């Protein structure tokens, strides 16, 4: 089971990031906070890059990226070569892990309420990848992208 969660946001996701960190610690995870440390306006790609690099370098880590919509974070992480899933409900979260082996969860603080976001987070972390035909399809993402 993955125990270390690397997390970051921009200003648009900062409040939800704070709640996620507190909750992850209560659930027993080790949390690596890659910033920011205030609500000051900042640029989401810089924070997405920090988390994506950490997750790419260590198979035992999963990532969480939060901005206003979750869109910019997911675009950046996916372009950097790590499967990142923008989830707005629990079905998304389960499928992102079970079928797509996503390693980074993206959330939109301005889109998804706190209670739903924490439900998504829990399911994302507790669902295992299904393997089998899903492994073939995930491998094909890289094949068709190169
Ligand atoms: C910041 O205003 C906003 O653009 C950002 O948080 C995010 O939604 C980008 O995708």
CSV table of N, CA and C and ligand atoms in Angstrom, one decimal:
chain,number,residue,atom,x,y,z
A,1,UNK,N,0.8,-1.2,0.0
A,1,UNK,CA,0.0,0.0,0.0
A,1,UNK,C,0.9,1.3,0.0
A,2,UNK,N,0.5,2.2,-0.9
A,2,UNK,CA,1.3,3.5,-0.9
A,2,UNK,C,1.1,4.3,0.4
A,3,UNK,N,2.2,4.7,1.0
A,3,UNK,CA,2.0,5.4,2.2
A,3,UNK,C,2.4,6.9,2.1
A,4,UNK,N,3.2,7.2,1.0
A,4,UNK,CA,3.6,8.6,0.9
A,4,UNK,C,2.8,9.3,-0.2
A,5,UNK,N,2.2,10.4,0.1
A,5,UNK,CA,1.4,11.2,-0.8
A,5,UNK,C,2.1,12.5,-1.0
A,6,UNK,N,2.4,12.8,-2.3
A,6,UNK,CA,3.0,14.1,-2.6
A,6,UNK,C,1.9,15.0,-3.1
A,7,UNK,N,1.9,16.2,-2.5
A,7,UNK,CA,0.7,17.1,-2.8
A,7,UNK,C,1.2,18.5,-3.1
A,8,UNK,N,0.5,19.2,-4.0
A,8,UNK,CA,0.7,20.6,-4.2
A,8,UNK,C,-0.6,21.3,-4.8
A,9,UNK,N,-0.6,22.6,-4.8
A,9,UNK,CA,-1.7,23.3,-5.3
A,9,UNK,C,-1.2,24.6,-6.0
A,10,UNK,N,-2.1,25.4,-6.4
A,10,UNK,CA,-1.8,26.8,-6.6
A,10,UNK,C,-2.7,27.6,-5.7
A,11,UNK,N,-2.9,28.9,-5.8
A,11,UNK,CA,-3.7,29.7,-4.9
A,11,UNK,C,-5.2,29.2,-5.0
A,12,UNK,N,-5.6,28.8,-6.2
A,12,UNK,CA,-7.0,28.4,-6.4
A,12,UNK,C,-7.3,27.1,-5.7
A,13,UNK,N,-6.3,26.3,-5.3
A,13,UNK,CA,-6.6,25.0,-4.7
A,13,UNK,C,-6.0,25.0,-3.3
A,14,UNK,N,-5.5,26.1,-2.8
A,14,UNK,CA,-4.8,26.1,-1.5
A,14,UNK,C,-5.6,25.7,-0.3
A,15,UNK,N,-6.8,26.2,-0.2
A,15,UNK,CA,-7.7,25.8,0.9
A,15,UNK,C,-8.0,24.3,0.9
A,16,UNK,N,-8.3,23.8,-0.2
A,16,UNK,CA,-8.6,22.3,-0.3
A,16,UNK,C,-7.4,21.5,0.0
A,17,UNK,N,-6.2,22.0,-0.4
A,17,UNK,CA,-5.0,21.3,-0.1
A,17,UNK,C,-4.8,21.2,1.4
A,18,UNK,N,-5.0,22.3,2.1
A,18,UNK,CA,-4.8,22.3,3.5
A,18,UNK,C,-5.7,21.2,4.2
A,19,UNK,N,-6.9,21.1,3.7
A,19,UNK,CA,-7.9,20.2,4.3
A,19,UNK,C,-7.4,18.7,3.9
A,20,UNK,N,-7.0,18.6,2.7
A,20,UNK,CA,-6.5,17.2,2.3
A,20,UNK,C,-5.3,16.8,3.1
A,21,UNK,N,-4.4,17.7,3.3
A,21,UNK,CA,-3.2,17.3,4.1
A,21,UNK,C,-3.6,16.8,5.5
A,22,UNK,N,-4.4,17.6,6.1
A,22,UNK,CA,-4.9,17.3,7.5
A,22,UNK,C,-5.6,15.9,7.5
A,23,UNK,N,-6.4,15.7,6.5
A,23,UNK,CA,-7.2,14.4,6.4
A,23,UNK,C,-6.2,13.2,6.1
A,24,UNK,N,-5.3,13.4,5.2
A,24,UNK,CA,-4.4,12.4,4.9
A,24,UNK,C,-3.6,12.0,6.1
A,25,UNK,N,-3.1,12.9,6.9
A,25,UNK,CA,-2.4,12.6,8.1
A,25,UNK,C,-3.2,11.8,9.1
A,26,UNK,N,-4.5,12.2,9.2
A,26,UNK,CA,-5.4,11.5,10.1
A,26,UNK,C,-5.6,10.1,9.6
A,27,UNK,N,-5.6,9.9,8.3
A,27,UNK,CA,-5.7,8.5,7.7
A,27,UNK,C,-4.4,7.7,7.9
A,28,UNK,N,-3.3,8.3,8.3
A,28,UNK,CA,-2.1,7.6,8.5
A,28,UNK,C,-1.1,7.6,7.4
A,29,UNK,N,-1.3,8.5,6.4
A,29,UNK,CA,-0.4,8.7,5.3
A,29,UNK,C,0.7,9.6,5.7
A,30,UNK,N,1.9,9.4,5.1
A,30,UNK,CA,3.0,10.4,5.2
A,30,UNK,C,2.7,11.4,4.0
A,31,UNK,N,2.7,12.7,4.4
A,31,UNK,CA,2.4,13.7,3.4
A,31,UNK,C,3.6,14.5,3.1
A,32,UNK,N,3.9,14.7,1.8
A,32,UNK,CA,5.0,15.5,1.3
A,32,UNK,C,4.4,16.7,0.6
A,33,UNK,N,4.4,17.9,1.3
A,33,UNK,CA,3.8,19.1,0.8
A,33,UNK,C,4.8,19.9,0.0
A,34,UNK,N,4.5,20.0,-1.3
A,34,UNK,CA,5.4,20.7,-2.2
A,34,UNK,C,4.9,22.1,-2.5
A,35,UNK,N,4.0,22.7,-1.6
A,35,UNK,CA,3.7,24.1,-1.7
A,35,UNK,C,2.4,24.3,-2.5
A,36,UNK,N,2.0,25.6,-2.5
A,36,UNK,CA,2.7,26.8,-1.9
A,36,UNK,C,2.3,26.8,-0.4
A,37,UNK,N,2.9,27.9,0.3
A,37,UNK,CA,2.7,28.0,1.7
A,37,UNK,C,1.8,29.2,2.0
A,38,UNK,N,1.2,29.8,1.0
A,38,UNK,CA,0.2,30.9,1.3
A,38,UNK,C,-0.8,30.9,0.1
A,39,UNK,N,-1.8,31.8,0.3
A,39,UNK,CA,-2.8,32.0,-0.7
A,39,UNK,C,-2.4,33.0,-1.8
A,40,UNK,N,-1.2,33.4,-1.8
A,40,UNK,CA,-0.7,34.4,-2.8
A,40,UNK,C,-0.8,33.8,-4.2
A,41,UNK,N,-1.2,34.6,-5.1
A,41,UNK,CA,-1.3,34.2,-6.5
A,41,UNK,C,0.0,33.5,-7.0
A,42,UNK,N,-0.1,32.4,-7.7
A,42,UNK,CA,1.1,31.7,-8.2
A,42,UNK,C,0.7,30.9,-9.4
A,43,UNK,N,1.7,30.3,-10.1
A,43,UNK,CA,1.5,29.6,-11.4
A,43,UNK,C,1.5,28.1,-11.2
A,44,UNK,N,0.3,27.5,-11.6
A,44,UNK,CA,0.1,26.1,-11.3
A,44,UNK,C,1.1,25.2,-12.0
A,45,UNK,N,1.7,25.5,-13.2
A,45,UNK,CA,2.6,24.5,-13.8
A,45,UNK,C,3.8,24.2,-12.9
A,46,UNK,N,4.3,25.3,-12.2
A,46,UNK,CA,5.5,25.1,-11.4
A,46,UNK,C,5.2,24.1,-10.3
A,47,UNK,N,4.0,24.1,-9.7
A,47,UNK,CA,3.7,23.2,-8.6
A,47,UNK,C,3.4,21.8,-9.2
A,48,UNK,N,2.7,21.8,-10.3
A,48,UNK,CA,2.4,20.5,-10.9
A,48,UNK,C,3.7,19.8,-11.2
A,49,UNK,N,4.7,20.5,-11.7
A,49,UNK,CA,6.0,19.9,-12.1
A,49,UNK,C,6.7,19.3,-10.9
A,50,UNK,N,6.6,20.0,-9.7
A,50,UNK,CA,7.3,19.4,-8.5
A,50,UNK,C,6.7,18.1,-8.1
A,51,UNK,N,5.4,18.0,-8.1
A,51,UNK,CA,4.8,16.7,-7.7
A,51,UNK,C,5.0,15.6,-8.8
A,52,UNK,N,4.9,16.0,-10.0
A,52,UNK,CA,5.0,15.0,-11.1
A,52,UNK,C,6.4,14.4,-11.1
A,53,UNK,N,7.4,15.3,-10.9
A,53,UNK,CA,8.8,14.8,-10.8
A,53,UNK,C,9.0,13.8,-9.7
A,54,UNK,N,8.4,14.1,-8.5
A,54,UNK,CA,8.6,13.2,-7.4
A,54,UNK,C,7.9,11.8,-7.6
A,55,UNK,N,6.7,11.9,-8.2
A,55,UNK,CA,6.0,10.6,-8.5
A,55,UNK,C,6.7,9.8,-9.6
A,56,UNK,N,7.2,10.5,-10.5
A,56,UNK,CA,7.9,9.8,-11.6
A,56,UNK,C,9.1,9.1,-11.1
A,57,UNK,N,9.8,9.7,-10.1
A,57,UNK,CA,11.0,9.1,-9.6
A,57,UNK,C,10.9,8.0,-8.6
A,58,UNK,N,9.6,7.8,-8.1
A,58,UNK,CA,9.4,6.9,-7.0
A,58,UNK,C,8.1,6.2,-7.2
A,59,UNK,N,8.1,4.9,-7.5
A,59,UNK,CA,6.9,4.1,-7.8
A,59,UNK,C,6.1,4.0,-6.5
A,60,UNK,N,6.7,4.2,-5.3
A,60,UNK,CA,5.9,4.0,-4.1
A,60,UNK,C,5.1,5.3,-3.7
A,61,UNK,N,5.2,6.3,-4.5
A,61,UNK,CA,4.5,7.5,-4.2
A,61,UNK,C,3.3,7.7,-5.1
A,62,UNK,N,2.2,8.3,-4.6
A,62,UNK,CA,1.1,8.8,-5.4
A,62,UNK,C,1.0,10.3,-5.2
A,63,UNK,N,0.4,11.1,-6.2
A,63,UNK,CA,0.4,12.5,-6.1
A,63,UNK,C,-1.0,13.0,-6.1
A,64,UNK,N,-1.2,14.2,-5.5
A,64,UNK,CA,-2.4,15.0,-5.5
A,64,UNK,C,-2.1,16.4,-5.9
A,65,UNK,N,-2.8,16.9,-6.9
A,65,UNK,CA,-2.6,18.3,-7.4
A,65,UNK,C,-4.0,19.0,-7.5
A,66,UNK,N,-4.0,20.2,-6.9
A,66,UNK,CA,-5.3,20.9,-6.8
A,66,UNK,C,-5.1,22.3,-7.3
A,67,UNK,N,-6.0,22.7,-8.2
A,67,UNK,CA,-6.0,24.1,-8.6
A,67,UNK,C,-7.5,24.5,-8.7
A,68,UNK,N,-7.8,25.6,-9.3
A,68,UNK,CA,-9.2,26.0,-9.3
A,68,UNK,C,-10.1,25.0,-9.9
A,69,UNK,N,-9.7,24.6,-11.1
A,69,UNK,CA,-10.5,23.6,-11.9
A,69,UNK,C,-10.0,22.2,-11.9
A,70,UNK,N,-8.7,22.1,-11.6
A,70,UNK,CA,-8.0,20.8,-11.8
A,70,UNK,C,-7.4,20.6,-13.2
A,71,UNK,N,-7.9,21.5,-14.1
A,71,UNK,CA,-7.5,21.3,-15.5
A,71,UNK,C,-6.0,21.6,-15.8
A,72,UNK,N,-5.5,22.7,-15.4
A,72,UNK,CA,-4.1,23.1,-15.6
A,72,UNK,C,-3.2,22.1,-15.0
A,73,UNK,N,-3.5,21.6,-13.8
A,73,UNK,CA,-2.7,20.6,-13.1
A,73,UNK,C,-2.6,19.3,-13.9
A,74,UNK,N,-3.8,18.8,-14.4
A,74,UNK,CA,-3.8,17.6,-15.1
A,74,UNK,C,-3.1,17.7,-16.4
A,75,UNK,N,-3.3,18.8,-17.1
A,75,UNK,CA,-2.6,19.0,-18.4
A,75,UNK,C,-1.1,18.9,-18.2
A,76,UNK,N,-0.6,19.6,-17.2
A,76,UNK,CA,0.9,19.6,-17.0
A,76,UNK,C,1.4,18.3,-16.6
A,77,UNK,N,0.8,17.6,-15.7
A,77,UNK,CA,1.3,16.3,-15.2
A,77,UNK,C,1.3,15.3,-16.4
A,78,UNK,N,0.2,15.2,-17.1
A,78,UNK,CA,0.1,14.3,-18.2
A,78,UNK,C,1.1,14.6,-19.3
A,79,UNK,N,1.3,15.8,-19.6
A,79,UNK,CA,2.3,16.2,-20.6
A,79,UNK,C,3.7,15.8,-20.1
A,80,UNK,N,4.0,15.8,-18.8
A,80,UNK,CA,5.3,15.4,-18.3
A,80,UNK,C,5.4,13.9,-18.2
A,81,UNK,N,4.4,13.2,-18.6
A,81,UNK,CA,4.5,11.7,-18.7
A,81,UNK,C,4.0,10.9,-17.6
A,82,UNK,N,3.3,11.5,-16.7
A,82,UNK,CA,2.7,10.7,-15.6
A,82,UNK,C,1.2,10.7,-15.7
A,83,UNK,N,0.5,9.6,-15.6
A,83,UNK,CA,-0.9,9.5,-15.8
A,83,UNK,C,-1.6,10.2,-14.6
A,84,UNK,N,-2.3,11.3,-14.9
A,84,UNK,CA,-3.0,12.2,-13.9
A,84,UNK,C,-4.5,12.2,-14.3
A,85,UNK,N,-5.3,12.0,-13.3
A,85,UNK,CA,-6.8,12.0,-13.6
A,85,UNK,C,-7.5,13.1,-12.8
A,86,UNK,N,-8.2,13.9,-13.6
A,86,UNK,CA,-9.1,15.0,-13.0
A,86,UNK,C,-10.4,14.3,-12.6
A,87,UNK,N,-10.7,14.2,-11.4
A,87,UNK,CA,-11.9,13.5,-10.9
A,87,UNK,C,-12.8,14.4,-10.2
A,88,UNK,N,-14.1,14.3,-10.6
A,88,UNK,CA,-15.1,15.1,-9.9
A,88,UNK,C,-16.2,14.3,-9.2
A,89,UNK,N,-16.0,13.0,-9.2
A,89,UNK,CA,-16.9,12.1,-8.5
A,89,UNK,C,-16.2,10.8,-8.1
A,90,UNK,N,-16.9,10.0,-7.3
A,90,UNK,CA,-16.2,8.8,-6.8
A,90,UNK,C,-16.0,7.7,-7.9
A,91,UNK,N,-16.9,7.7,-8.8
A,91,UNK,CA,-16.8,6.7,-9.9
A,91,UNK,C,-15.5,7.0,-10.7
A,92,UNK,N,-15.3,8.3,-11.0
A,92,UNK,CA,-14.1,8.7,-11.7
A,92,UNK,C,-12.9,8.2,-10.9
A,93,UNK,N,-12.9,8.4,-9.6
A,93,UNK,CA,-11.7,8.1,-8.7
A,93,UNK,C,-11.4,6.6,-8.8
A,94,UNK,N,-12.5,5.8,-8.7
A,94,UNK,CA,-12.3,4.3,-8.7
A,94,UNK,C,-11.8,3.9,-10.1
A,95,UNK,N,-12.4,4.4,-11.1
A,95,UNK,CA,-11.9,4.0,-12.5
A,95,UNK,C,-10.5,4.5,-12.8
A,96,UNK,N,-10.2,5.7,-12.3
A,96,UNK,CA,-8.9,6.2,-12.6
A,96,UNK,C,-7.8,5.3,-12.1
A,97,UNK,N,-8.0,4.6,-11.0
A,97,UNK,CA,-7.0,3.7,-10.4
A,97,UNK,C,-7.2,2.3,-11.0
A,98,UNK,N,-8.5,1.8,-11.0
A,98,UNK,CA,-8.7,0.4,-11.4
A,98,UNK,C,-8.4,0.2,-12.9
A,99,UNK,N,-8.8,1.1,-13.8
A,99,UNK,CA,-8.7,0.9,-15.2
A,99,UNK,C,-7.5,1.6,-15.8
A,100,UNK,N,-7.2,2.8,-15.2
A,100,UNK,CA,-6.2,3.7,-15.9
A,100,UNK,C,-4.8,3.7,-15.1
A,101,UNK,N,-4.8,3.1,-14.0
A,101,UNK,CA,-3.6,3.2,-13.1
A,101,UNK,C,-3.0,4.6,-13.0
A,102,UNK,N,-3.9,5.6,-12.8
A,102,UNK,CA,-3.5,7.0,-12.6
A,102,UNK,C,-2.7,7.0,-11.4
A,103,UNK,N,-1.6,7.8,-11.4
A,103,UNK,CA,-0.7,8.0,-10.2
A,103,UNK,C,-0.8,9.3,-9.6
A,104,UNK,N,-1.6,10.3,-10.3
A,104,UNK,CA,-1.8,11.6,-9.7
A,104,UNK,C,-3.3,11.9,-9.8
A,105,UNK,N,-3.9,12.3,-8.7
A,105,UNK,CA,-5.3,12.7,-8.6
A,105,UNK,C,-5.3,14.2,-8.7
A,106,UNK,N,-6.1,14.8,-9.6
A,106,UNK,CA,-6.3,16.2,-9.8
A,106,UNK,C,-7.7,16.6,-9.3
A,107,UNK,N,-7.7,17.6,-8.5
A,107,UNK,CA,-9.0,18.1,-8.0
A,107,UNK,C,-9.2,19.6,-8.3
A,108,UNK,N,-10.4,20.0,-8.5
A,108,UNK,CA,-10.7,21.5,-8.7
A,108,UNK,C,-11.5,22.0,-7.5
A,109,UNK,N,-10.8,22.9,-6.8
A,109,UNK,CA,-11.4,23.4,-5.6
A,109,UNK,C,-12.7,24.2,-5.9
A,110,UNK,N,-12.7,24.9,-7.0
A,110,UNK,CA,-13.8,25.7,-7.4
A,110,UNK,C,-15.0,24.9,-8.0
A,111,UNK,N,-14.7,23.6,-8.2
A,111,UNK,CA,-15.7,22.7,-8.9
A,111,UNK,C,-16.3,21.7,-7.9
A,112,UNK,N,-15.4,21.2,-7.1
A,112,UNK,CA,-15.8,20.0,-6.2
A,112,UNK,C,-15.8,20.4,-4.8
A,113,UNK,N,-16.9,20.2,-4.1
A,113,UNK,CA,-17.1,20.5,-2.7
A,113,UNK,C,-16.2,19.6,-1.8
A,114,UNK,N,-15.9,20.2,-0.6
A,114,UNK,CA,-14.9,19.5,0.3
A,114,UNK,C,-15.3,18.0,0.6
A,115,UNK,N,-16.6,17.8,0.9
A,115,UNK,CA,-17.0,16.5,1.3
A,115,UNK,C,-16.8,15.5,0.1
A,116,UNK,N,-17.2,15.9,-1.1
A,116,UNK,CA,-17.0,15.0,-2.3
A,116,UNK,C,-15.6,14.8,-2.5
A,117,UNK,N,-14.8,15.9,-2.4
A,117,UNK,CA,-13.3,15.8,-2.7
A,117,UNK,C,-12.7,14.8,-1.8
A,118,UNK,N,-13.0,14.8,-0.5
A,118,UNK,CA,-12.4,13.8,0.4
A,118,UNK,C,-12.8,12.4,0.1
A,119,UNK,N,-14.1,12.2,-0.3
A,119,UNK,CA,-14.5,10.9,-0.8
A,119,UNK,C,-13.8,10.4,-2.0
A,120,UNK,N,-13.5,11.3,-2.9
A,120,UNK,CA,-12.7,11.0,-4.1
A,120,UNK,C,-11.3,10.6,-3.7
A,121,UNK,N,-10.7,11.4,-2.8
A,121,UNK,CA,-9.4,11.1,-2.3
A,121,UNK,C,-9.2,9.8,-1.7
A,122,UNK,N,-10.2,9.4,-0.9
A,122,UNK,CA,-10.1,8.1,-0.2
A,122,UNK,C,-10.2,7.0,-1.2
A,123,UNK,N,-11.1,7.1,-2.1
A,123,UNK,CA,-11.3,6.0,-3.1
A,123,UNK,C,-10.1,5.9,-4.0
A,124,UNK,N,-9.6,7.0,-4.4
A,124,UNK,CA,-8.4,7.0,-5.3
A,124,UNK,C,-7.2,6.3,-4.6
A,125,UNK,N,-7.0,6.5,-3.3
A,125,UNK,CA,-5.9,5.9,-2.6
A,125,UNK,C,-6.1,4.4,-2.2
A,126,UNK,N,-7.4,4.1,-2.1
A,126,UNK,CA,-7.7,2.7,-1.6
A,126,UNK,C,-8.0,1.7,-2.8
A,127,UNK,N,-8.1,2.2,-4.0
A,127,UNK,CA,-8.4,1.3,-5.1
A,127,UNK,C,-7.1,0.9,-5.8
A,128,UNK,N,-7.0,-0.5,-6.0
A,128,UNK,CA,-5.8,-1.0,-6.7
A,128,UNK,C,-6.1,-1.1,-8.2
A,129,UNK,N,-5.0,-1.0,-9.0
A,129,UNK,CA,-5.0,-1.2,-10.4
A,129,UNK,C,-5.5,-2.6,-10.7
A,130,UNK,N,-6.3,-2.8,-11.7
A,130,UNK,CA,-6.9,-4.1,-12.1
A,130,UNK,C,-5.9,-4.9,-12.9
A,131,UNK,N,-5.0,-4.3,-13.6
A,131,UNK,CA,-4.0,-5.1,-14.5
A,131,UNK,C,-4.7,-5.8,-15.6
A,132,UNK,N,-4.2,-6.9,-16.2
A,132,UNK,CA,-4.8,-7.6,-17.3
A,132,UNK,C,-5.0,-6.7,-18.5
A,133,UNK,N,-6.2,-6.7,-19.1
A,133,UNK,CA,-6.4,-6.0,-20.3
A,133,UNK,C,-6.2,-4.5,-20.1
A,134,UNK,N,-6.3,-4.0,-18.8
A,134,UNK,CA,-6.1,-2.6,-18.5
A,134,UNK,C,-4.6,-2.3,-18.6
A,135,UNK,N,-3.8,-3.2,-18.3
A,135,UNK,CA,-2.3,-3.0,-18.4
A,135,UNK,C,-2.0,-2.8,-19.9
A,136,UNK,N,-2.6,-3.7,-20.7
A,136,UNK,CA,-2.3,-3.5,-22.2
A,136,UNK,C,-2.7,-2.2,-22.7
A,137,UNK,N,-3.8,-1.7,-22.2
A,137,UNK,CA,-4.4,-0.4,-22.7
A,137,UNK,C,-3.5,0.8,-22.2
A,138,UNK,N,-3.1,0.6,-20.9
A,138,UNK,CA,-2.3,1.7,-20.4
A,138,UNK,C,-0.9,1.8,-21.1
A,139,UNK,N,-0.4,0.5,-21.4
A,139,UNK,CA,0.9,0.5,-22.1
A,139,UNK,C,0.7,1.1,-23.5
A,140,UNK,N,-0.5,0.9,-24.1
A,140,UNK,CA,-0.7,1.5,-25.4
A,140,UNK,C,-0.8,3.0,-25.4
A,141,UNK,N,-1.1,3.6,-24.3
A,141,UNK,CA,-1.0,5.1,-24.2
A,141,UNK,C,0.4,5.6,-24.6
A,142,UNK,N,1.4,4.9,-24.0
A,142,UNK,CA,2.8,5.3,-24.3
A,142,UNK,C,3.1,5.0,-25.8
A,143,UNK,N,2.7,3.8,-26.2
A,143,UNK,CA,3.0,3.4,-27.6
A,143,UNK,C,2.5,4.4,-28.6
A,144,UNK,N,1.2,4.8,-28.5
A,144,UNK,CA,0.7,5.7,-29.5
A,144,UNK,C,1.2,7.2,-29.3
A,145,UNK,N,1.8,7.5,-28.1
A,145,UNK,CA,2.2,8.8,-27.8
A,145,UNK,C,3.7,9.1,-28.3
A,146,UNK,N,4.4,7.9,-28.6
A,146,UNK,CA,5.8,8.1,-29.0
A,146,UNK,C,6.0,8.0,-30.5
B,1,LIG,C1,-6.2,30.3,-11.4
B,1,LIG,O1,-7.0,31.4,-11.5
B,1,LIG,C2,-6.8,29.1,-12.2
B,1,LIG,O2,-6.6,29.4,-13.6
B,1,LIG,C3,-6.1,27.8,-11.8
B,1,LIG,O3,-6.3,27.6,-10.5
B,1,LIG,C4,-6.6,26.6,-12.6
B,1,LIG,O4,-8.0,26.5,-12.5
B,1,LIG,C5,-6.0,26.4,-13.9
B,1,LIG,O5,-6.3,25.4,-14.6
